[in-house]
DNA sequence: ACCTGAACACCGTTCAAGT
DNA sequence: ACCTGAACACCGTTCAAGT
């Protein structure tokens, strides 16, 4: 234990990188995501998040109402990043192909960030209780909706109910992502990848 | 507190319906399901399950390795009931219609038992760690697989990879159930019901 | 064989007190 | 304004002891 270091007038000396004063809120959500990635959404404790961030167990309560509120903040971050990933998936100009690309991008993001994904759709947080979370999810969903509208006005798609089609597409993609992450596709000995399933399903659902 | 009753030689006199000696294991899974239904998969504690069953907090450890093991047992029960519900859905003889009926039955069961469903597919239990759970899930899945095979040999369906089609169908139905239970379809203002989505999607995916 | 009682480490949360 | 330290109720789990 080193004592009397030159930085003795700064708080948290010796302890691993204490954030303190400034952006503890963001530090906590980042640390929480790390922990969830290591231990899964369960076995994740607020006390340890605080410990890793170098603050007391009570400190998070200056920034979050309770543990669920922190988890909701992580989920909201996740929806924002998913939203960005979908916006970045501007491949093909053709309406139907664009929808396939969107589905692929969604799935890829989910499989690349299973920890985020589990928090975003898991039962740990009542999404309905967090308006910001609902808005973030809606924003991501709107990318899909607009792609459908665009395809429709291009004549590449004839759908009465764009929202219903969006719901079907979201269901397949979310279902495939969820079953893949949970290992269920593997247990069912399905050799096709979730990407195969998604591409085929979107193609069938948007067939003229 | 009534004392000296005629049943004083039986354990647990006076306390609310103590199960003791016999089928405590089953009593615990039943109580756990009740509690999950009331409070959701989180906010469910082993201690309270024991309390409600009228036994000490240590008693469950005679029947389950730990809390996760109890949750896994509940999930397994869920897959068995889902399996039964699918077997009972023997409506139409026609191959494609039968697949639609199967999807409907799955969705209905999930929406009727959201507590079960969340435990079965939630992150609270590592499904891969519980072989009995995996087997129960596979058994339920096999109903779908056999329906596809039957439709194929009837000529109602031409599919190269039955398991892949099963994966796509499972993805839509699971996805729709999951999004509906989570309130996400509602937040996305999708007016069509999850049943509408599922029927339409299965029809499209099994189109000749 | 099955359950109780007491114990331990740990967690979520609160609150008075410090800077 | 933001954080600490101590406190409280409660939980998961273990283990010796009871019947």
Tab-separated table of C-alpha atoms (C1' of nucleotides) in Angstrom:
chain	number	residue	atom	x	y	z
A	1	UNK	CA	0.000	0.000	0.000
A	2	UNK	CA	1.771	3.136	-1.180
A	3	UNK	CA	1.147	6.104	1.092
A	4	UNK	CA	2.001	9.808	0.990
A	5	UNK	CA	2.062	10.050	-2.787
A	6	UNK	CA	2.260	13.456	-4.435
A	7	UNK	CA	-1.389	13.311	-5.368
A	8	UNK	CA	-2.578	13.060	-1.793
A	9	UNK	CA	-4.682	16.191	-2.237
A	10	UNK	CA	-6.775	14.575	-4.990
A	11	UNK	CA	-9.455	12.132	-3.931
A	12	UNK	CA	-9.170	8.425	-4.572
A	13	UNK	CA	-5.395	8.163	-4.534
A	14	UNK	CA	-4.129	4.682	-5.231
A	15	UNK	CA	-7.557	3.334	-6.053
A	16	UNK	CA	-8.035	2.372	-9.688
A	17	UNK	CA	-9.018	5.399	-11.765
A	18	UNK	CA	-11.740	7.066	-9.684
A	19	UNK	CA	-14.013	9.238	-11.794
A	20	UNK	CA	-15.460	11.558	-9.139
A	21	UNK	CA	-16.748	15.015	-9.840
A	22	UNK	CA	-17.622	15.349	-13.442
A	23	UNK	CA	-19.327	12.555	-15.271
A	24	UNK	CA	-19.907	9.890	-12.667
A	25	UNK	CA	-23.267	9.203	-14.247
A	26	UNK	CA	-21.723	8.197	-17.538
A	27	UNK	CA	-18.924	6.323	-15.783
A	28	UNK	CA	-21.532	4.278	-13.948
A	29	UNK	CA	-23.459	3.278	-17.064
A	30	UNK	CA	-20.209	2.322	-18.793
A	31	UNK	CA	-19.062	0.277	-15.835
A	32	UNK	CA	-22.485	-1.334	-15.571
A	33	UNK	CA	-22.309	-2.417	-19.189
A	34	UNK	CA	-18.869	-3.929	-18.627
A	35	UNK	CA	-20.131	-5.856	-15.645
A	36	UNK	CA	-23.208	-7.081	-17.470
A	37	UNK	CA	-20.949	-8.241	-20.262
A	38	UNK	CA	-18.843	-10.191	-17.794
A	39	UNK	CA	-21.507	-11.655	-15.556
A	40	UNK	CA	-24.727	-11.375	-17.502
A	41	UNK	CA	-27.707	-9.172	-16.605
A	42	UNK	CA	-28.187	-11.176	-13.437
A	43	UNK	CA	-25.325	-11.387	-10.993
A	44	UNK	CA	-24.807	-7.732	-11.679
A	45	UNK	CA	-24.809	-5.604	-8.535
A	46	UNK	CA	-25.026	-1.891	-8.000
A	47	UNK	CA	-22.533	-2.149	-5.166
A	48	UNK	CA	-19.890	-3.587	-7.428
A	49	UNK	CA	-20.531	-1.034	-10.140
A	50	UNK	CA	-19.837	1.657	-7.544
A	51	UNK	CA	-16.772	-0.190	-6.302
A	52	UNK	CA	-15.323	-0.417	-9.809
A	53	UNK	CA	-16.019	3.230	-10.454
A	54	UNK	CA	-14.107	4.009	-7.277
A	55	UNK	CA	-16.980	5.528	-5.337
A	56	UNK	CA	-19.010	4.504	-2.310
A	57	UNK	CA	-22.099	2.309	-2.586
A	58	UNK	CA	-24.271	5.333	-1.855
A	59	UNK	CA	-22.833	7.577	-4.567
A	60	UNK	CA	-24.922	6.231	-7.463
A	61	UNK	CA	-28.053	7.473	-5.718
A	62	UNK	CA	-27.078	11.040	-6.579
A	63	UNK	CA	-27.499	10.099	-10.255
A	64	UNK	CA	-30.051	7.305	-10.368
A	65	UNK	CA	-33.239	6.737	-8.421
A	66	UNK	CA	-32.420	3.084	-7.882
A	67	UNK	CA	-30.807	0.085	-9.485
A	68	UNK	CA	-33.529	-0.298	-12.125
A	69	UNK	CA	-33.040	3.301	-13.126
A	70	UNK	CA	-29.383	2.614	-13.869
A	71	UNK	CA	-30.258	-0.469	-15.892
A	72	UNK	CA	-32.827	1.574	-17.811
A	73	UNK	CA	-30.141	4.134	-18.629
A	74	UNK	CA	-27.936	1.368	-20.005
A	75	UNK	CA	-30.830	0.072	-22.095
A	76	UNK	CA	-31.488	3.541	-23.451
A	77	UNK	CA	-27.846	3.866	-24.471
A	78	UNK	CA	-28.255	0.556	-26.244
A	79	UNK	CA	-31.242	1.724	-28.257
A	80	UNK	CA	-29.324	4.827	-29.302
A	81	UNK	CA	-26.418	2.751	-30.554
A	82	UNK	CA	-28.736	0.356	-32.347
A	83	UNK	CA	-30.391	3.369	-33.931
A	84	UNK	CA	-27.000	4.602	-35.151
A	85	UNK	CA	-26.158	1.172	-36.533
A	86	UNK	CA	-29.425	1.121	-38.501
A	87	UNK	CA	-28.840	4.602	-39.888
A	88	UNK	CA	-25.399	3.503	-41.019
A	89	UNK	CA	-26.910	0.599	-42.958
A	90	UNK	CA	-27.715	2.594	-46.070
A	91	UNK	CA	-26.620	0.053	-48.629
A	92	UNK	CA	-28.865	-0.553	-51.549
A	93	UNK	CA	-31.263	1.998	-53.062
A	94	UNK	CA	-33.790	-0.658	-54.002
A	95	UNK	CA	-36.607	-0.812	-51.503
A	96	UNK	CA	-36.715	-4.507	-50.759
A	97	UNK	CA	-32.970	-4.916	-50.621
A	98	UNK	CA	-32.745	-2.019	-48.254
A	99	UNK	CA	-35.142	-3.766	-45.909
A	100	UNK	CA	-32.977	-6.876	-46.014
A	101	UNK	CA	-29.909	-4.778	-45.263
A	102	UNK	CA	-31.687	-3.175	-42.346
A	103	UNK	CA	-32.592	-6.576	-40.939
A	104	UNK	CA	-29.021	-7.745	-41.337
A	105	UNK	CA	-27.661	-4.665	-39.606
A	106	UNK	CA	-30.079	-5.099	-36.710
A	107	UNK	CA	-29.168	-8.730	-36.275
A	108	UNK	CA	-25.463	-8.073	-36.548
A	109	UNK	CA	-25.636	-5.357	-33.918
A	110	UNK	CA	-27.610	-7.601	-31.566
A	111	UNK	CA	-25.178	-10.489	-31.929
A	112	UNK	CA	-22.217	-8.168	-31.501
A	113	UNK	CA	-23.698	-6.721	-28.308
A	114	UNK	CA	-25.647	-9.503	-26.645
A	115	UNK	CA	-25.162	-7.908	-23.223
A	116	UNK	CA	-26.786	-4.687	-24.417
A	117	UNK	CA	-29.501	-6.607	-26.198
A	118	UNK	CA	-30.468	-8.662	-23.173
A	119	UNK	CA	-30.789	-5.549	-21.058
A	120	UNK	CA	-32.803	-3.762	-23.733
A	121	UNK	CA	-35.376	-6.530	-24.060
A	122	UNK	CA	-34.992	-8.379	-20.786
A	123	UNK	CA	-37.448	-8.352	-17.920
A	124	UNK	CA	-35.019	-6.582	-15.572
A	125	UNK	CA	-36.441	-3.236	-16.526
A	126	UNK	CA	-40.106	-2.337	-17.058
A	127	UNK	CA	-39.703	-0.440	-20.300
A	128	UNK	CA	-43.092	1.201	-19.920
A	129	UNK	CA	-41.909	2.956	-16.751
A	130	UNK	CA	-39.114	4.806	-18.500
A	131	UNK	CA	-40.360	7.313	-21.097
A	132	UNK	CA	-36.847	8.069	-22.343
A	133	UNK	CA	-36.315	4.410	-22.965
A	134	UNK	CA	-39.558	4.097	-24.881
A	135	UNK	CA	-38.655	7.132	-26.996
A	136	UNK	CA	-35.222	5.722	-27.799
A	137	UNK	CA	-36.795	2.433	-28.847
A	138	UNK	CA	-39.348	4.264	-30.999
A	139	UNK	CA	-36.620	6.260	-32.698
A	140	UNK	CA	-34.813	3.073	-33.698
A	141	UNK	CA	-38.085	1.551	-34.877
A	142	UNK	CA	-38.828	4.594	-37.016
A	143	UNK	CA	-35.864	3.766	-39.252
A	144	UNK	CA	-37.591	0.543	-40.226
A	145	UNK	CA	-40.908	2.273	-40.691
A	146	UNK	CA	-39.449	4.929	-42.959
A	147	UNK	CA	-37.681	2.347	-45.064
A	148	UNK	CA	-41.011	0.637	-45.616
A	149	UNK	CA	-42.707	3.902	-46.544
A	150	UNK	CA	-39.901	4.681	-48.977
A	151	UNK	CA	-40.134	1.267	-50.586
A	152	UNK	CA	-43.856	1.696	-50.901
A	153	UNK	CA	-43.692	5.088	-52.566
A	154	UNK	CA	-41.037	3.682	-54.908
A	155	UNK	CA	-43.572	1.084	-55.929
A	156	UNK	CA	-41.257	-1.701	-54.748
A	157	UNK	CA	-43.821	-2.766	-52.198
A	158	UNK	CA	-47.572	-2.725	-51.958
A	159	UNK	CA	-48.723	-2.854	-48.384
A	160	UNK	CA	-51.924	-1.639	-46.874
A	161	UNK	CA	-50.583	-1.370	-43.357
A	162	UNK	CA	-46.941	-0.265	-43.140
A	163	UNK	CA	-46.896	-0.550	-39.364
A	164	UNK	CA	-48.177	-4.108	-39.503
A	165	UNK	CA	-45.466	-5.087	-41.964
A	166	UNK	CA	-42.930	-3.368	-39.722
A	167	UNK	CA	-44.261	-5.422	-36.836
A	168	UNK	CA	-43.834	-8.667	-38.751
A	169	UNK	CA	-40.319	-7.788	-39.830
A	170	UNK	CA	-39.344	-6.679	-36.351
A	171	UNK	CA	-40.784	-9.913	-34.942
A	172	UNK	CA	-38.653	-12.151	-37.157
A	173	UNK	CA	-35.489	-10.200	-36.650
A	174	UNK	CA	-35.949	-9.793	-32.920
A	175	UNK	CA	-37.000	-13.421	-32.608
A	176	UNK	CA	-33.973	-14.680	-34.516
A	177	UNK	CA	-31.617	-12.443	-32.543
A	178	UNK	CA	-33.149	-13.482	-29.255
A	179	UNK	CA	-33.125	-17.206	-30.024
A	180	UNK	CA	-29.575	-17.021	-31.334
A	181	UNK	CA	-28.269	-15.163	-28.291
A	182	UNK	CA	-30.066	-17.583	-25.980
A	183	UNK	CA	-28.460	-20.540	-27.724
A	184	UNK	CA	-31.847	-21.921	-28.686
A	185	UNK	CA	-31.146	-22.192	-32.409
A	186	UNK	CA	-28.088	-24.207	-31.549
A	187	UNK	CA	-29.954	-26.488	-29.167
A	188	UNK	CA	-32.583	-27.076	-31.836
A	189	UNK	CA	-29.745	-28.124	-34.161
A	190	UNK	CA	-30.692	-25.592	-36.795
A	191	UNK	CA	-27.732	-25.463	-39.132
A	192	UNK	CA	-28.765	-22.324	-40.949
A	193	UNK	CA	-27.479	-19.161	-39.300
A	194	UNK	CA	-29.832	-16.580	-37.878
A	195	UNK	CA	-28.722	-14.340	-40.734
A	196	UNK	CA	-29.898	-16.941	-43.242
A	197	UNK	CA	-33.251	-17.154	-41.473
A	198	UNK	CA	-33.673	-13.419	-41.386
A	199	UNK	CA	-32.769	-12.831	-45.014
A	200	UNK	CA	-35.102	-15.539	-46.198
A	201	UNK	CA	-37.944	-14.361	-43.978
A	202	UNK	CA	-37.667	-10.715	-44.985
A	203	UNK	CA	-37.578	-11.714	-48.620
A	204	UNK	CA	-40.727	-13.790	-48.213
A	205	UNK	CA	-42.534	-11.121	-46.209
A	206	UNK	CA	-41.832	-8.414	-48.749
A	207	UNK	CA	-42.536	-10.547	-51.822
A	208	UNK	CA	-44.738	-8.779	-54.399
B	1	UNK	CA	-53.141	-19.295	17.850
B	2	UNK	CA	-54.938	-22.564	18.341
B	3	UNK	CA	-52.869	-25.001	20.351
B	4	UNK	CA	-53.257	-28.634	21.319
B	5	UNK	CA	-55.337	-29.476	18.281
B	6	UNK	CA	-55.934	-33.073	17.397
B	7	UNK	CA	-53.325	-32.835	14.644
B	8	UNK	CA	-50.533	-31.924	17.040
B	9	UNK	CA	-48.648	-35.018	15.977
B	10	UNK	CA	-48.445	-33.721	12.411
B	11	UNK	CA	-45.839	-31.085	11.673
B	12	UNK	CA	-46.729	-27.490	10.861
B	13	UNK	CA	-49.874	-27.081	12.937
B	14	UNK	CA	-51.438	-23.640	12.746
B	15	UNK	CA	-49.147	-22.291	10.019
B	16	UNK	CA	-50.843	-21.699	6.682
B	17	UNK	CA	-50.979	-24.968	4.789
B	18	UNK	CA	-47.422	-26.231	5.240
B	19	UNK	CA	-46.560	-28.859	2.679
B	20	UNK	CA	-43.694	-30.636	4.442
B	21	UNK	CA	-42.792	-34.235	3.838
B	22	UNK	CA	-44.157	-35.296	0.542
B	23	UNK	CA	-43.947	-33.030	-2.428
B	24	UNK	CA	-42.211	-29.913	-1.190
B	25	UNK	CA	-40.329	-29.771	-4.472
B	26	UNK	CA	-43.497	-29.390	-6.469
B	27	UNK	CA	-44.985	-27.035	-3.906
B	28	UNK	CA	-41.944	-24.794	-4.298
B	29	UNK	CA	-42.120	-24.606	-8.091
B	30	UNK	CA	-45.840	-23.842	-7.903
B	31	UNK	CA	-45.306	-21.147	-5.310
B	32	UNK	CA	-42.423	-19.737	-7.330
B	33	UNK	CA	-44.635	-19.431	-10.383
B	34	UNK	CA	-47.287	-17.640	-8.353
B	35	UNK	CA	-44.733	-15.196	-7.056
B	36	UNK	CA	-43.251	-14.576	-10.483
B	37	UNK	CA	-46.745	-13.903	-11.752
B	38	UNK	CA	-47.281	-11.335	-9.006
B	39	UNK	CA	-43.935	-9.613	-8.970
B	40	UNK	CA	-42.283	-10.494	-12.259
B	41	UNK	CA	-39.164	-12.625	-12.708
B	42	UNK	CA	-37.155	-10.017	-10.843
B	43	UNK	CA	-38.208	-9.146	-7.328
B	44	UNK	CA	-38.766	-12.819	-6.822
B	45	UNK	CA	-36.913	-14.221	-3.831
B	46	UNK	CA	-36.187	-17.741	-2.730
B	47	UNK	CA	-36.709	-16.740	0.874
B	48	UNK	CA	-40.266	-15.659	0.202
B	49	UNK	CA	-41.044	-18.762	-1.792
B	50	UNK	CA	-40.013	-20.774	1.253
B	51	UNK	CA	-41.997	-18.524	3.560
B	52	UNK	CA	-45.151	-18.960	1.481
B	53	UNK	CA	-44.677	-22.701	1.355
B	54	UNK	CA	-44.472	-22.690	5.130
B	55	UNK	CA	-40.897	-23.926	5.427
B	56	UNK	CA	-37.621	-22.403	6.547
B	57	UNK	CA	-35.371	-20.517	4.129
B	58	UNK	CA	-32.936	-23.425	4.176
B	59	UNK	CA	-35.480	-26.092	3.260
B	60	UNK	CA	-35.423	-25.534	-0.530
B	61	UNK	CA	-31.777	-26.557	-0.576
B	62	UNK	CA	-32.824	-30.161	0.025
B	63	UNK	CA	-34.548	-30.065	-3.371
B	64	UNK	CA	-32.673	-27.509	-5.449
B	65	UNK	CA	-28.985	-26.755	-5.760
B	66	UNK	CA	-29.633	-23.022	-5.633
B	67	UNK	CA	-32.065	-20.330	-6.695
B	68	UNK	CA	-31.257	-20.705	-10.403
B	69	UNK	CA	-31.982	-24.387	-10.167
B	70	UNK	CA	-35.474	-23.651	-8.915
B	71	UNK	CA	-36.064	-21.131	-11.682
B	72	UNK	CA	-34.840	-23.694	-14.208
B	73	UNK	CA	-37.355	-26.195	-12.841
B	74	UNK	CA	-40.138	-23.654	-13.324
B	75	UNK	CA	-38.966	-23.027	-16.888
B	76	UNK	CA	-38.929	-26.742	-17.591
B	77	UNK	CA	-42.492	-27.050	-16.347
B	78	UNK	CA	-43.354	-24.219	-18.718
B	79	UNK	CA	-41.899	-25.986	-21.733
B	80	UNK	CA	-43.850	-29.107	-20.847
B	81	UNK	CA	-47.096	-27.166	-20.715
B	82	UNK	CA	-46.310	-25.373	-23.955
B	83	UNK	CA	-45.595	-28.764	-25.486
B	84	UNK	CA	-49.006	-30.002	-24.345
B	85	UNK	CA	-50.693	-26.909	-25.741
B	86	UNK	CA	-49.071	-27.483	-29.137
B	87	UNK	CA	-50.066	-31.140	-29.182
B	88	UNK	CA	-53.633	-30.090	-28.451
B	89	UNK	CA	-53.645	-27.785	-31.485
B	90	UNK	CA	-54.564	-30.426	-34.020
B	91	UNK	CA	-57.029	-28.412	-36.017
B	92	UNK	CA	-56.809	-28.625	-39.745
B	93	UNK	CA	-55.485	-31.577	-41.705
B	94	UNK	CA	-54.061	-29.383	-44.424
B	95	UNK	CA	-50.337	-28.885	-44.005
B	96	UNK	CA	-50.076	-25.115	-44.258
B	97	UNK	CA	-53.164	-24.459	-42.180
B	98	UNK	CA	-51.851	-26.756	-39.524
B	99	UNK	CA	-48.685	-24.694	-39.300
B	100	UNK	CA	-50.748	-21.549	-38.884
B	101	UNK	CA	-52.766	-23.242	-36.143
B	102	UNK	CA	-49.567	-24.276	-34.413
B	103	UNK	CA	-48.261	-20.731	-34.502
B	104	UNK	CA	-51.525	-19.437	-33.117
B	105	UNK	CA	-51.520	-21.973	-30.299
B	106	UNK	CA	-47.938	-21.093	-29.381
B	107	UNK	CA	-48.709	-17.390	-29.311
B	108	UNK	CA	-51.898	-17.850	-27.344
B	109	UNK	CA	-50.144	-19.942	-24.754
B	110	UNK	CA	-47.344	-17.386	-24.405
B	111	UNK	CA	-49.775	-14.485	-23.994
B	112	UNK	CA	-51.854	-16.473	-21.528
B	113	UNK	CA	-48.779	-17.288	-19.443
B	114	UNK	CA	-46.407	-14.343	-19.762
B	115	UNK	CA	-44.825	-15.123	-16.391
B	116	UNK	CA	-43.915	-18.626	-17.544
B	117	UNK	CA	-42.761	-17.314	-20.896
B	118	UNK	CA	-40.432	-14.718	-19.417
B	119	UNK	CA	-38.804	-17.325	-17.214
B	120	UNK	CA	-38.467	-19.768	-20.101
B	121	UNK	CA	-36.691	-17.301	-22.372
B	122	UNK	CA	-35.329	-14.775	-19.913
B	123	UNK	CA	-31.715	-14.342	-18.948
B	124	UNK	CA	-32.323	-15.402	-15.331
B	125	UNK	CA	-31.448	-18.974	-16.157
B	126	UNK	CA	-28.620	-20.190	-18.394
B	127	UNK	CA	-30.616	-22.705	-20.386
B	128	UNK	CA	-27.466	-24.435	-21.593
B	129	UNK	CA	-26.591	-25.398	-18.009
B	130	UNK	CA	-29.759	-27.390	-17.498
B	131	UNK	CA	-29.997	-30.472	-19.737
B	132	UNK	CA	-33.541	-31.269	-18.649
B	133	UNK	CA	-34.581	-27.793	-19.661
B	134	UNK	CA	-32.942	-28.118	-23.058
B	135	UNK	CA	-34.655	-31.466	-23.608
B	136	UNK	CA	-38.044	-30.044	-22.680
B	137	UNK	CA	-37.535	-27.168	-25.107
B	138	UNK	CA	-36.468	-29.572	-27.842
B	139	UNK	CA	-39.538	-31.710	-27.280
B	140	UNK	CA	-41.800	-28.707	-27.792
B	141	UNK	CA	-39.828	-27.693	-30.879
B	142	UNK	CA	-40.173	-31.162	-32.336
B	143	UNK	CA	-43.915	-30.651	-32.703
B	144	UNK	CA	-43.241	-27.835	-35.137
B	145	UNK	CA	-40.603	-29.835	-36.948
B	146	UNK	CA	-42.894	-32.827	-37.409
B	147	UNK	CA	-45.687	-30.637	-38.701
B	148	UNK	CA	-43.322	-29.308	-41.343
B	149	UNK	CA	-42.221	-32.806	-42.323
B	150	UNK	CA	-45.833	-33.906	-42.557
B	151	UNK	CA	-46.753	-30.942	-44.734
B	152	UNK	CA	-43.781	-31.676	-46.932
B	153	UNK	CA	-44.618	-35.335	-47.455
B	154	UNK	CA	-48.210	-34.309	-48.199
B	155	UNK	CA	-46.842	-32.149	-50.971
B	156	UNK	CA	-48.287	-29.039	-49.347
B	157	UNK	CA	-44.826	-27.615	-48.912
B	158	UNK	CA	-41.576	-27.841	-50.779
B	159	UNK	CA	-38.649	-27.015	-48.542
B	160	UNK	CA	-35.068	-28.091	-48.812
B	161	UNK	CA	-34.252	-27.501	-45.180
B	162	UNK	CA	-37.105	-28.287	-42.787
B	163	UNK	CA	-35.080	-27.196	-39.763
B	164	UNK	CA	-34.326	-23.830	-41.356
B	165	UNK	CA	-37.998	-23.226	-42.066
B	166	UNK	CA	-38.770	-24.268	-38.504
B	167	UNK	CA	-36.200	-21.727	-37.336
B	168	UNK	CA	-37.828	-18.940	-39.341
B	169	UNK	CA	-41.291	-19.803	-38.104
B	170	UNK	CA	-40.123	-20.072	-34.522
B	171	UNK	CA	-38.366	-16.709	-34.867
B	172	UNK	CA	-41.504	-14.871	-35.966
B	173	UNK	CA	-43.735	-16.455	-33.399
B	174	UNK	CA	-41.288	-16.077	-30.550
B	175	UNK	CA	-40.462	-12.562	-31.665
B	176	UNK	CA	-44.110	-11.530	-31.809
B	177	UNK	CA	-44.852	-13.128	-28.437
B	178	UNK	CA	-41.848	-11.503	-26.854
B	179	UNK	CA	-42.536	-8.039	-28.267
B	180	UNK	CA	-46.194	-8.279	-27.337
B	181	UNK	CA	-45.496	-9.350	-23.768
B	182	UNK	CA	-42.891	-6.620	-23.418
B	183	UNK	CA	-45.367	-4.000	-24.576
B	184	UNK	CA	-43.172	-3.080	-27.512
B	185	UNK	CA	-45.810	-3.573	-30.190
B	186	UNK	CA	-48.023	-1.232	-28.254
B	187	UNK	CA	-45.305	1.386	-27.850
B	188	UNK	CA	-44.618	1.202	-31.568
B	189	UNK	CA	-48.317	1.912	-32.124
B	190	UNK	CA	-48.811	-1.185	-34.225
B	191	UNK	CA	-52.554	-1.612	-34.459
B	192	UNK	CA	-52.474	-5.129	-35.828
B	193	UNK	CA	-52.450	-7.769	-33.105
B	194	UNK	CA	-49.534	-10.134	-32.681
B	195	UNK	CA	-51.880	-12.853	-33.880
B	196	UNK	CA	-52.429	-10.943	-37.124
B	197	UNK	CA	-48.688	-10.573	-37.580
B	198	UNK	CA	-48.049	-14.224	-36.919
B	199	UNK	CA	-50.750	-15.523	-39.229
B	200	UNK	CA	-49.630	-13.282	-42.056
B	201	UNK	CA	-45.971	-14.134	-41.578
B	202	UNK	CA	-46.513	-17.896	-41.446
B	203	UNK	CA	-48.646	-17.694	-44.553
B	204	UNK	CA	-45.926	-15.789	-46.402
B	205	UNK	CA	-43.140	-18.066	-45.189
B	206	UNK	CA	-44.958	-21.220	-46.283
B	207	UNK	CA	-46.183	-19.860	-49.585
B	208	UNK	CA	-45.641	-22.272	-52.507
C	1	DA	C1'	-34.368	-38.468	4.959
C	2	DC	C1'	-35.944	-34.002	5.595
C	3	DC	C1'	-36.303	-29.841	8.029
C	4	DT	C1'	-34.958	-25.993	11.544
C	5	DG	C1'	-32.100	-22.300	13.636
C	6	DA	C1'	-28.398	-19.719	13.683
C	7	DA	C1'	-24.783	-17.804	11.305
C	8	DC	C1'	-22.061	-15.283	7.422
C	9	DA	C1'	-21.147	-12.442	3.599
C	10	DC	C1'	-23.318	-9.405	0.775
C	11	DC	C1'	-26.762	-6.355	-1.326
C	12	DG	C1'	-30.121	-2.259	-2.000
C	13	DT	C1'	-31.310	1.804	0.116
C	14	DT	C1'	-31.430	5.747	3.448
C	15	DC	C1'	-29.592	9.493	5.943
C	16	DA	C1'	-26.796	12.415	8.625
C	17	DA	C1'	-22.487	14.316	8.075
C	18	DG	C1'	-18.514	15.992	5.638
C	19	DT	C1'	-16.049	19.014	1.744
D	1	DA	C1'	-23.583	20.020	-5.194
D	2	DC	C1'	-21.641	15.719	-4.606
D	3	DC	C1'	-19.720	12.180	-1.951
D	4	DT	C1'	-18.678	9.227	2.436
D	5	DG	C1'	-19.683	6.250	6.476
D	6	DA	C1'	-22.575	4.004	9.107
D	7	DA	C1'	-26.801	1.883	9.595
D	8	DC	C1'	-31.048	-1.216	8.487
D	9	DA	C1'	-33.727	-4.720	6.535
D	10	DC	C1'	-33.285	-8.421	3.681
D	11	DC	C1'	-31.370	-12.067	0.770
D	12	DG	C1'	-28.681	-16.409	-0.762
D	13	DT	C1'	-26.254	-20.009	1.132
D	14	DT	C1'	-24.033	-23.164	4.589
D	15	DC	C1'	-23.938	-26.196	8.392
D	16	DA	C1'	-24.570	-28.291	12.694
D	17	DA	C1'	-28.352	-29.991	15.030
D	18	DG	C1'	-32.866	-31.926	15.643
D	19	DT	C1'	-36.874	-35.527	14.501
